[in-house]
mmCIF file of C-alpha atoms in Angstrom:
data_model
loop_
_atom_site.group_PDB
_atom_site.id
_atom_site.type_symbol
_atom_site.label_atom_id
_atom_site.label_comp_id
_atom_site.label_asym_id
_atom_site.label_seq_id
_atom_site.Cartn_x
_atom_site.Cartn_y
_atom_site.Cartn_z
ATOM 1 C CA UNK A 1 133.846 109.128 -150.446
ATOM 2 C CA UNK A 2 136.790 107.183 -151.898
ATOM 3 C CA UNK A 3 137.378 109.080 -155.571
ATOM 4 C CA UNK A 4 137.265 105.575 -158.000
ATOM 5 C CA UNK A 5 139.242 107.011 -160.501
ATOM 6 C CA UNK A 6 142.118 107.919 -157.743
ATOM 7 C CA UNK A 7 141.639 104.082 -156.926
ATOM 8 C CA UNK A 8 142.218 103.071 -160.430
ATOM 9 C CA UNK A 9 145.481 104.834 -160.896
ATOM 10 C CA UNK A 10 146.128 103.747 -157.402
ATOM 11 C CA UNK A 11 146.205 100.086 -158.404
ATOM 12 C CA UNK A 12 148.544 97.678 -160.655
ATOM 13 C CA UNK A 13 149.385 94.167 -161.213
ATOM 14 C CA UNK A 14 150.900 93.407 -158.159
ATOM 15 C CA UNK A 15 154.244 91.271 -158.767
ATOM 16 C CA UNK A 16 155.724 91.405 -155.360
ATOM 17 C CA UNK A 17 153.370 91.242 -151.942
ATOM 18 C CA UNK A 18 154.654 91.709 -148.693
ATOM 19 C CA UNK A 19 153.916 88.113 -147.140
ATOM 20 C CA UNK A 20 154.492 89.968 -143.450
ATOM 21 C CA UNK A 21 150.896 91.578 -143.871
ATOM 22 C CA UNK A 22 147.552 89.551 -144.071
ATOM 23 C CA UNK A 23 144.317 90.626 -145.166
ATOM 24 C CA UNK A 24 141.609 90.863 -142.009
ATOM 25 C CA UNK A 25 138.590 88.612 -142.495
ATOM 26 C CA UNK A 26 136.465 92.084 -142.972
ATOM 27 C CA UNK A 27 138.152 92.442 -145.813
ATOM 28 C CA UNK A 28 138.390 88.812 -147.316
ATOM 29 C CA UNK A 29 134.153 89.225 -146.376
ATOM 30 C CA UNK A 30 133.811 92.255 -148.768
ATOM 31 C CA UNK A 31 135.540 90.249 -151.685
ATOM 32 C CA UNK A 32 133.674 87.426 -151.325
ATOM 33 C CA UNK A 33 130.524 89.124 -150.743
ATOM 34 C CA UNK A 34 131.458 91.615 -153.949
ATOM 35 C CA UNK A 35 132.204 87.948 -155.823
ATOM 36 C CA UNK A 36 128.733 86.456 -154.660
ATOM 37 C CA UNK A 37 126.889 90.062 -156.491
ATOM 38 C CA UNK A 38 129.084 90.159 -158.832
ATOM 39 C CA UNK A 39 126.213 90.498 -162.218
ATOM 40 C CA UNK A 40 126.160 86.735 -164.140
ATOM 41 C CA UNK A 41 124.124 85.913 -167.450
ATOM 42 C CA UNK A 42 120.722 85.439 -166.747
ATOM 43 C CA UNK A 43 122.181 85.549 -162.606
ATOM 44 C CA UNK A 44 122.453 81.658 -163.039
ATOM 45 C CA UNK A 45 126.126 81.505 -161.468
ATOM 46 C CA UNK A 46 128.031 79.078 -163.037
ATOM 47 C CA UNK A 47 131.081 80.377 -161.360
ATOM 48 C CA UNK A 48 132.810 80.041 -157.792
ATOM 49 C CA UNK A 49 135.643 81.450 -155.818
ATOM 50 C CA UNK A 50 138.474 79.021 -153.787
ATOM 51 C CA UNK A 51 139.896 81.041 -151.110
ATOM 52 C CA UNK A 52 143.196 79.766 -149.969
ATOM 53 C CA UNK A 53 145.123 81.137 -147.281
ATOM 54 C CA UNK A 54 147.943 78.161 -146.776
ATOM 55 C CA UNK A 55 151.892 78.654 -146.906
ATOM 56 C CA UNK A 56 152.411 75.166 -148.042
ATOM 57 C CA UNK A 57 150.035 74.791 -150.165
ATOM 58 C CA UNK A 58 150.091 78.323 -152.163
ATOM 59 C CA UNK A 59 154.117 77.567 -152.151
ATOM 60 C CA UNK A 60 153.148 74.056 -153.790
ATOM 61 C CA UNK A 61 151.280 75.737 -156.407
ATOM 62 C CA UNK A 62 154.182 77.781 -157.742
ATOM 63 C CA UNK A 63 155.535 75.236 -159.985
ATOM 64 C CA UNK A 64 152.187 75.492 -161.179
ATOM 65 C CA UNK A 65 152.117 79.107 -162.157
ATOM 66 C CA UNK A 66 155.333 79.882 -164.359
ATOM 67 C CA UNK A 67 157.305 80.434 -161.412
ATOM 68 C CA UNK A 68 155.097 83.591 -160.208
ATOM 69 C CA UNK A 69 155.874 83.833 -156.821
ATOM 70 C CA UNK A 70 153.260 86.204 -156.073
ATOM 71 C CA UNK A 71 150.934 82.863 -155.480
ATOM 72 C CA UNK A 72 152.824 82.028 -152.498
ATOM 73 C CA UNK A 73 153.710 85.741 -151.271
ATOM 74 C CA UNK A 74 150.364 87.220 -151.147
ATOM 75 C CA UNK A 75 147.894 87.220 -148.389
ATOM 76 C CA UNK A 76 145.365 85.276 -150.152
ATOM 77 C CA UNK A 77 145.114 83.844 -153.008
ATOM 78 C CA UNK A 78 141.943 83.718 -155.338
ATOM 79 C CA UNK A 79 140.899 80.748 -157.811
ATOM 80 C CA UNK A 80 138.497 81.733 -159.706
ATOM 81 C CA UNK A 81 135.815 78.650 -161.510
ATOM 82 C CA UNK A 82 133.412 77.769 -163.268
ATOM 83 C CA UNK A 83 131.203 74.149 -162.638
ATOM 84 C CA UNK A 84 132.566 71.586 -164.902
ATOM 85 C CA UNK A 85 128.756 70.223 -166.113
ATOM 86 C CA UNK A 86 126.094 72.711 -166.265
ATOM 87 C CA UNK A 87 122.885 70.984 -166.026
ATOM 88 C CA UNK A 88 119.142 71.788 -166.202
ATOM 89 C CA UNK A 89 119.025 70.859 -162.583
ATOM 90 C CA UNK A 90 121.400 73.883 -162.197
ATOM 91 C CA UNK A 91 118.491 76.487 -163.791
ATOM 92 C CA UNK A 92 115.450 75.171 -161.817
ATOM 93 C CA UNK A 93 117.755 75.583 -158.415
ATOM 94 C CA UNK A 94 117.794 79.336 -159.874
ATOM 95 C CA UNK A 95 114.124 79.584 -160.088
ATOM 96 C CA UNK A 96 113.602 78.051 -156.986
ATOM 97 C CA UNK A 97 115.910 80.168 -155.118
ATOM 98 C CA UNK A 98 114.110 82.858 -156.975
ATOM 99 C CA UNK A 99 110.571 81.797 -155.340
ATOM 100 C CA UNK A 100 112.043 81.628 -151.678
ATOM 101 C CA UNK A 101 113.805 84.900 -151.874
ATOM 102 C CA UNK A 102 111.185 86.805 -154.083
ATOM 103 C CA UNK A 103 108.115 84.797 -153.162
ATOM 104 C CA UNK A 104 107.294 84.541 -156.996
ATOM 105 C CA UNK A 105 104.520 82.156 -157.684
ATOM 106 C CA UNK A 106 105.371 79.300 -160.098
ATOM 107 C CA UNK A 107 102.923 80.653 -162.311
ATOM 108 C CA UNK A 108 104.445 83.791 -162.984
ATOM 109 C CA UNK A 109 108.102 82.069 -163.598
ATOM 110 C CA UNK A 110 107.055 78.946 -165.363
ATOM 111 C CA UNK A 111 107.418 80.333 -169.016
ATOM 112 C CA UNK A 112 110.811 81.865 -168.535
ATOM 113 C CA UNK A 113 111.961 78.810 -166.770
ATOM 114 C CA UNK A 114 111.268 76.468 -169.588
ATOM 115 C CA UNK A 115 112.411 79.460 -172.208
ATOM 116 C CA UNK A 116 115.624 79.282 -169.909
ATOM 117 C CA UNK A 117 115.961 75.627 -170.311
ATOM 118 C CA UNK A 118 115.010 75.332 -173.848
ATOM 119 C CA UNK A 119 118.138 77.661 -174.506
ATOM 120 C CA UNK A 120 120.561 75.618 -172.670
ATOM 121 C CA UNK A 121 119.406 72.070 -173.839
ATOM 122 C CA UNK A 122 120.384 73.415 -176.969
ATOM 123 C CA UNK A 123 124.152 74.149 -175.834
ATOM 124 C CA UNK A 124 126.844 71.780 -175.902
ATOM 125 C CA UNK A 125 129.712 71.310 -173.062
ATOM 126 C CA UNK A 126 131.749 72.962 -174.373
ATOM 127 C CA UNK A 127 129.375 76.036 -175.425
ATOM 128 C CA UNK A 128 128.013 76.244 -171.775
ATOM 129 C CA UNK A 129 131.903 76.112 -170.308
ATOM 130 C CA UNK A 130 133.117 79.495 -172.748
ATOM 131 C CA UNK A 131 129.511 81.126 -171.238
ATOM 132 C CA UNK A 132 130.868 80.477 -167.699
ATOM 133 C CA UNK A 133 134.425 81.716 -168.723
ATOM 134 C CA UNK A 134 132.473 85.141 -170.043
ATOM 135 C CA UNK A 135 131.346 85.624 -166.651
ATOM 136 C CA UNK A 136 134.694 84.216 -164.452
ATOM 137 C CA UNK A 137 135.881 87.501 -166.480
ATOM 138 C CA UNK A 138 133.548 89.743 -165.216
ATOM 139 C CA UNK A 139 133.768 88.767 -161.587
ATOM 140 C CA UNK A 140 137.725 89.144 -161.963
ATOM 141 C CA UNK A 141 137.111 92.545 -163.290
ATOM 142 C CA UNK A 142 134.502 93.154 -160.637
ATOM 143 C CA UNK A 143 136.734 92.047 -157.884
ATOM 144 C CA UNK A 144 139.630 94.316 -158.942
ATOM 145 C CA UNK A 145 137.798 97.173 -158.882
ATOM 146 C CA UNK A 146 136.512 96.275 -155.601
ATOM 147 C CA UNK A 147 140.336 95.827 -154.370
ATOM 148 C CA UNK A 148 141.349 99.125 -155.627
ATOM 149 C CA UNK A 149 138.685 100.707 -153.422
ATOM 150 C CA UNK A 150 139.767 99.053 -150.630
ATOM 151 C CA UNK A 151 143.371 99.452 -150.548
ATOM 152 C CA UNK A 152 144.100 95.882 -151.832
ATOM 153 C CA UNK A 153 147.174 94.710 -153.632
ATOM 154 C CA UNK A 154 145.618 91.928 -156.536
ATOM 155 C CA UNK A 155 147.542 90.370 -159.593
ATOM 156 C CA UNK A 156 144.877 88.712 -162.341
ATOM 157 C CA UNK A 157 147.319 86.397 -163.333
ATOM 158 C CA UNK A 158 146.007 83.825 -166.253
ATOM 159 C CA UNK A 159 149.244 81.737 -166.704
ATOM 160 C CA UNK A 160 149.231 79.020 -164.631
ATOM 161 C CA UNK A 161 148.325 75.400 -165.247
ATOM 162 C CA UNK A 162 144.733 74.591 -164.349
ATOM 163 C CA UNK A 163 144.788 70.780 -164.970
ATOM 164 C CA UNK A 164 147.453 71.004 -161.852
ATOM 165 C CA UNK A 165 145.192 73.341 -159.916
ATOM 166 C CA UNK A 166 142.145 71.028 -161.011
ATOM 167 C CA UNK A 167 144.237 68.014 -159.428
ATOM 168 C CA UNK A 168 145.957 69.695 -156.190
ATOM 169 C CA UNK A 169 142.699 71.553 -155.221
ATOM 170 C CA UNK A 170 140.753 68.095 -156.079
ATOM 171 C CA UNK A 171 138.061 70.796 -157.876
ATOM 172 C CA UNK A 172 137.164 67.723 -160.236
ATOM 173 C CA UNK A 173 135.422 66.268 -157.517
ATOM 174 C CA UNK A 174 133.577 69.536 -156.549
ATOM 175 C CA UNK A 175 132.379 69.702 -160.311
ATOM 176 C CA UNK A 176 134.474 72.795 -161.228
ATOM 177 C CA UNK A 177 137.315 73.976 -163.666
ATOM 178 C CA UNK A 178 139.967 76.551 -162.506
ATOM 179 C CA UNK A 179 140.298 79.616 -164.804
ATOM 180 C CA UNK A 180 141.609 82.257 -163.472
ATOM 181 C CA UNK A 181 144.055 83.722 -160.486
ATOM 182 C CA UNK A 182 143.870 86.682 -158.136
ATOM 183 C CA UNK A 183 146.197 86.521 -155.188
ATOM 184 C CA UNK A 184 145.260 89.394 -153.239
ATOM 185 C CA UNK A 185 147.121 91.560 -150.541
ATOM 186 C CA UNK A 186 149.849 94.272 -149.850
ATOM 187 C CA UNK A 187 152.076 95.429 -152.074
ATOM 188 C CA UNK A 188 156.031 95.002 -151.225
ATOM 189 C CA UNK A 189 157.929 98.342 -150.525
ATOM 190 C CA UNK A 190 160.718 96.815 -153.144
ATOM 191 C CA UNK A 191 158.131 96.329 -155.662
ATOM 192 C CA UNK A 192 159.802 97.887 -158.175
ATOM 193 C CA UNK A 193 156.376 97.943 -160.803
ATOM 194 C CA UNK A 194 154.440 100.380 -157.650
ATOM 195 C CA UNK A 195 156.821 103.456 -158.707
ATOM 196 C CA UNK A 196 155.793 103.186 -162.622
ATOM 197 C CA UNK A 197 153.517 104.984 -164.499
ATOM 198 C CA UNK A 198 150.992 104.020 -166.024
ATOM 199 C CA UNK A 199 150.837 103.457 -169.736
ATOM 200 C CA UNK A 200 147.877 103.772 -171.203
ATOM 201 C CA UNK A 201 146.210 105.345 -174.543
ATOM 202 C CA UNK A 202 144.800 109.014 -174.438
ATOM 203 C CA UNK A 203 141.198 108.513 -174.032
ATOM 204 C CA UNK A 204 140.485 110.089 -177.054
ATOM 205 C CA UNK A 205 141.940 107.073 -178.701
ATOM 206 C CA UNK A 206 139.728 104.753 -176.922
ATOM 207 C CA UNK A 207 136.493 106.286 -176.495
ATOM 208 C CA UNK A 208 133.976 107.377 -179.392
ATOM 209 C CA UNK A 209 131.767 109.428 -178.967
ATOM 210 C CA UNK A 210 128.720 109.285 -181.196
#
């Protein structure tokens, strides 16, 4: 069994992949399948993951991202989203997923289905959009560690400008914001940031122990 914290160490912000080597479809399955579980509040999903694996278009979307040319050079690259308008239509598609998968009786979910939609009628836009950023953060997180395990290159990259993306990908039109970046792949032998160490705080500055 793969040791997690070896992985850890193992893996940095990529800034240089090696745009020779491309990621097999196993392995872009087990990201998007670790995406699809990653854990979401309440498991409503308000999130979703653009896979792009296009020369031209991941070179077009440079000028887009500072510069960082690790959008173009890697294997893959990763949008993460979140859906523009959350709706109450969006909670009772939960629950009735929930009753085909589960075979719950509408009886049983009923009260937590109008509890669930009494809490969001309450929310504004804007309230609902930061909830779905919360939990584009966790699947980013989730999907790193998941890369390390596997022996994938990744670079969370938030600098980039999503009302470009928004445009370009035409995600507007698919009811979803872009907030986040992961291009995913190998590493570069000339990456010069593989070599460094890591610099982090001695644990016993960031853990407490009560």
């Amino acid at each position: 069994m793969t040791n997690i914290i070896q992985s850890l160490e193992w893996r940095y912000a990529c800034k240089k992949f090696d745009s020779t080597r491309i990621l097999s479809d196993k392995q872009i399955d087990t990201i998007t399948n670790a995406f699809n579980l990653t854990a979401t509040s309440f498991g409503l999903q308000p999130i979703k993951l653009i896979v792009i694996k296009n020369n031209k278009l991941q070179e077009s979307l440079v000028e887009h991202s500072f510069g960082q040319q690790q959008v173009a050079n890697a294997s893959h690259l990763l949008v993460i989203c979140i859906q523009d308008y959350f709706t109450l239509d969006d909670i009772d598609s939960y629950f009735d997923l929930e009753k085909e998968v589960r075979k719950t009786s509408e009886k049983i979910l009923k009260k937590y289905r109008n509890q669930l939609k009494g809490i969001f009628e309450n929310k504004s836009t804007i309230e609902k959009q930061k909830s779905a950023i919360n939990q584009a953060y966790i699947a980013l997180g989730n999907l790193m560690t998941v890369c390390a395990v596997e022996g994938i290159d990744a670079c969370p990259m938030e600098g980039f400008n999503a009302q470009k993306y928004d445009e370009i990908l035409a995600l507007r039109e698919k009811n979803l914001k872009s907030v986040l970046l992961l291009p995913v792949g190998y590493r570069a032998e000339d990456d010069f940031m593989s070599t460094l160490k890591k610099v982090r705080k001695p644990i016993s500055e960031t853990i407490i122990n009560l």
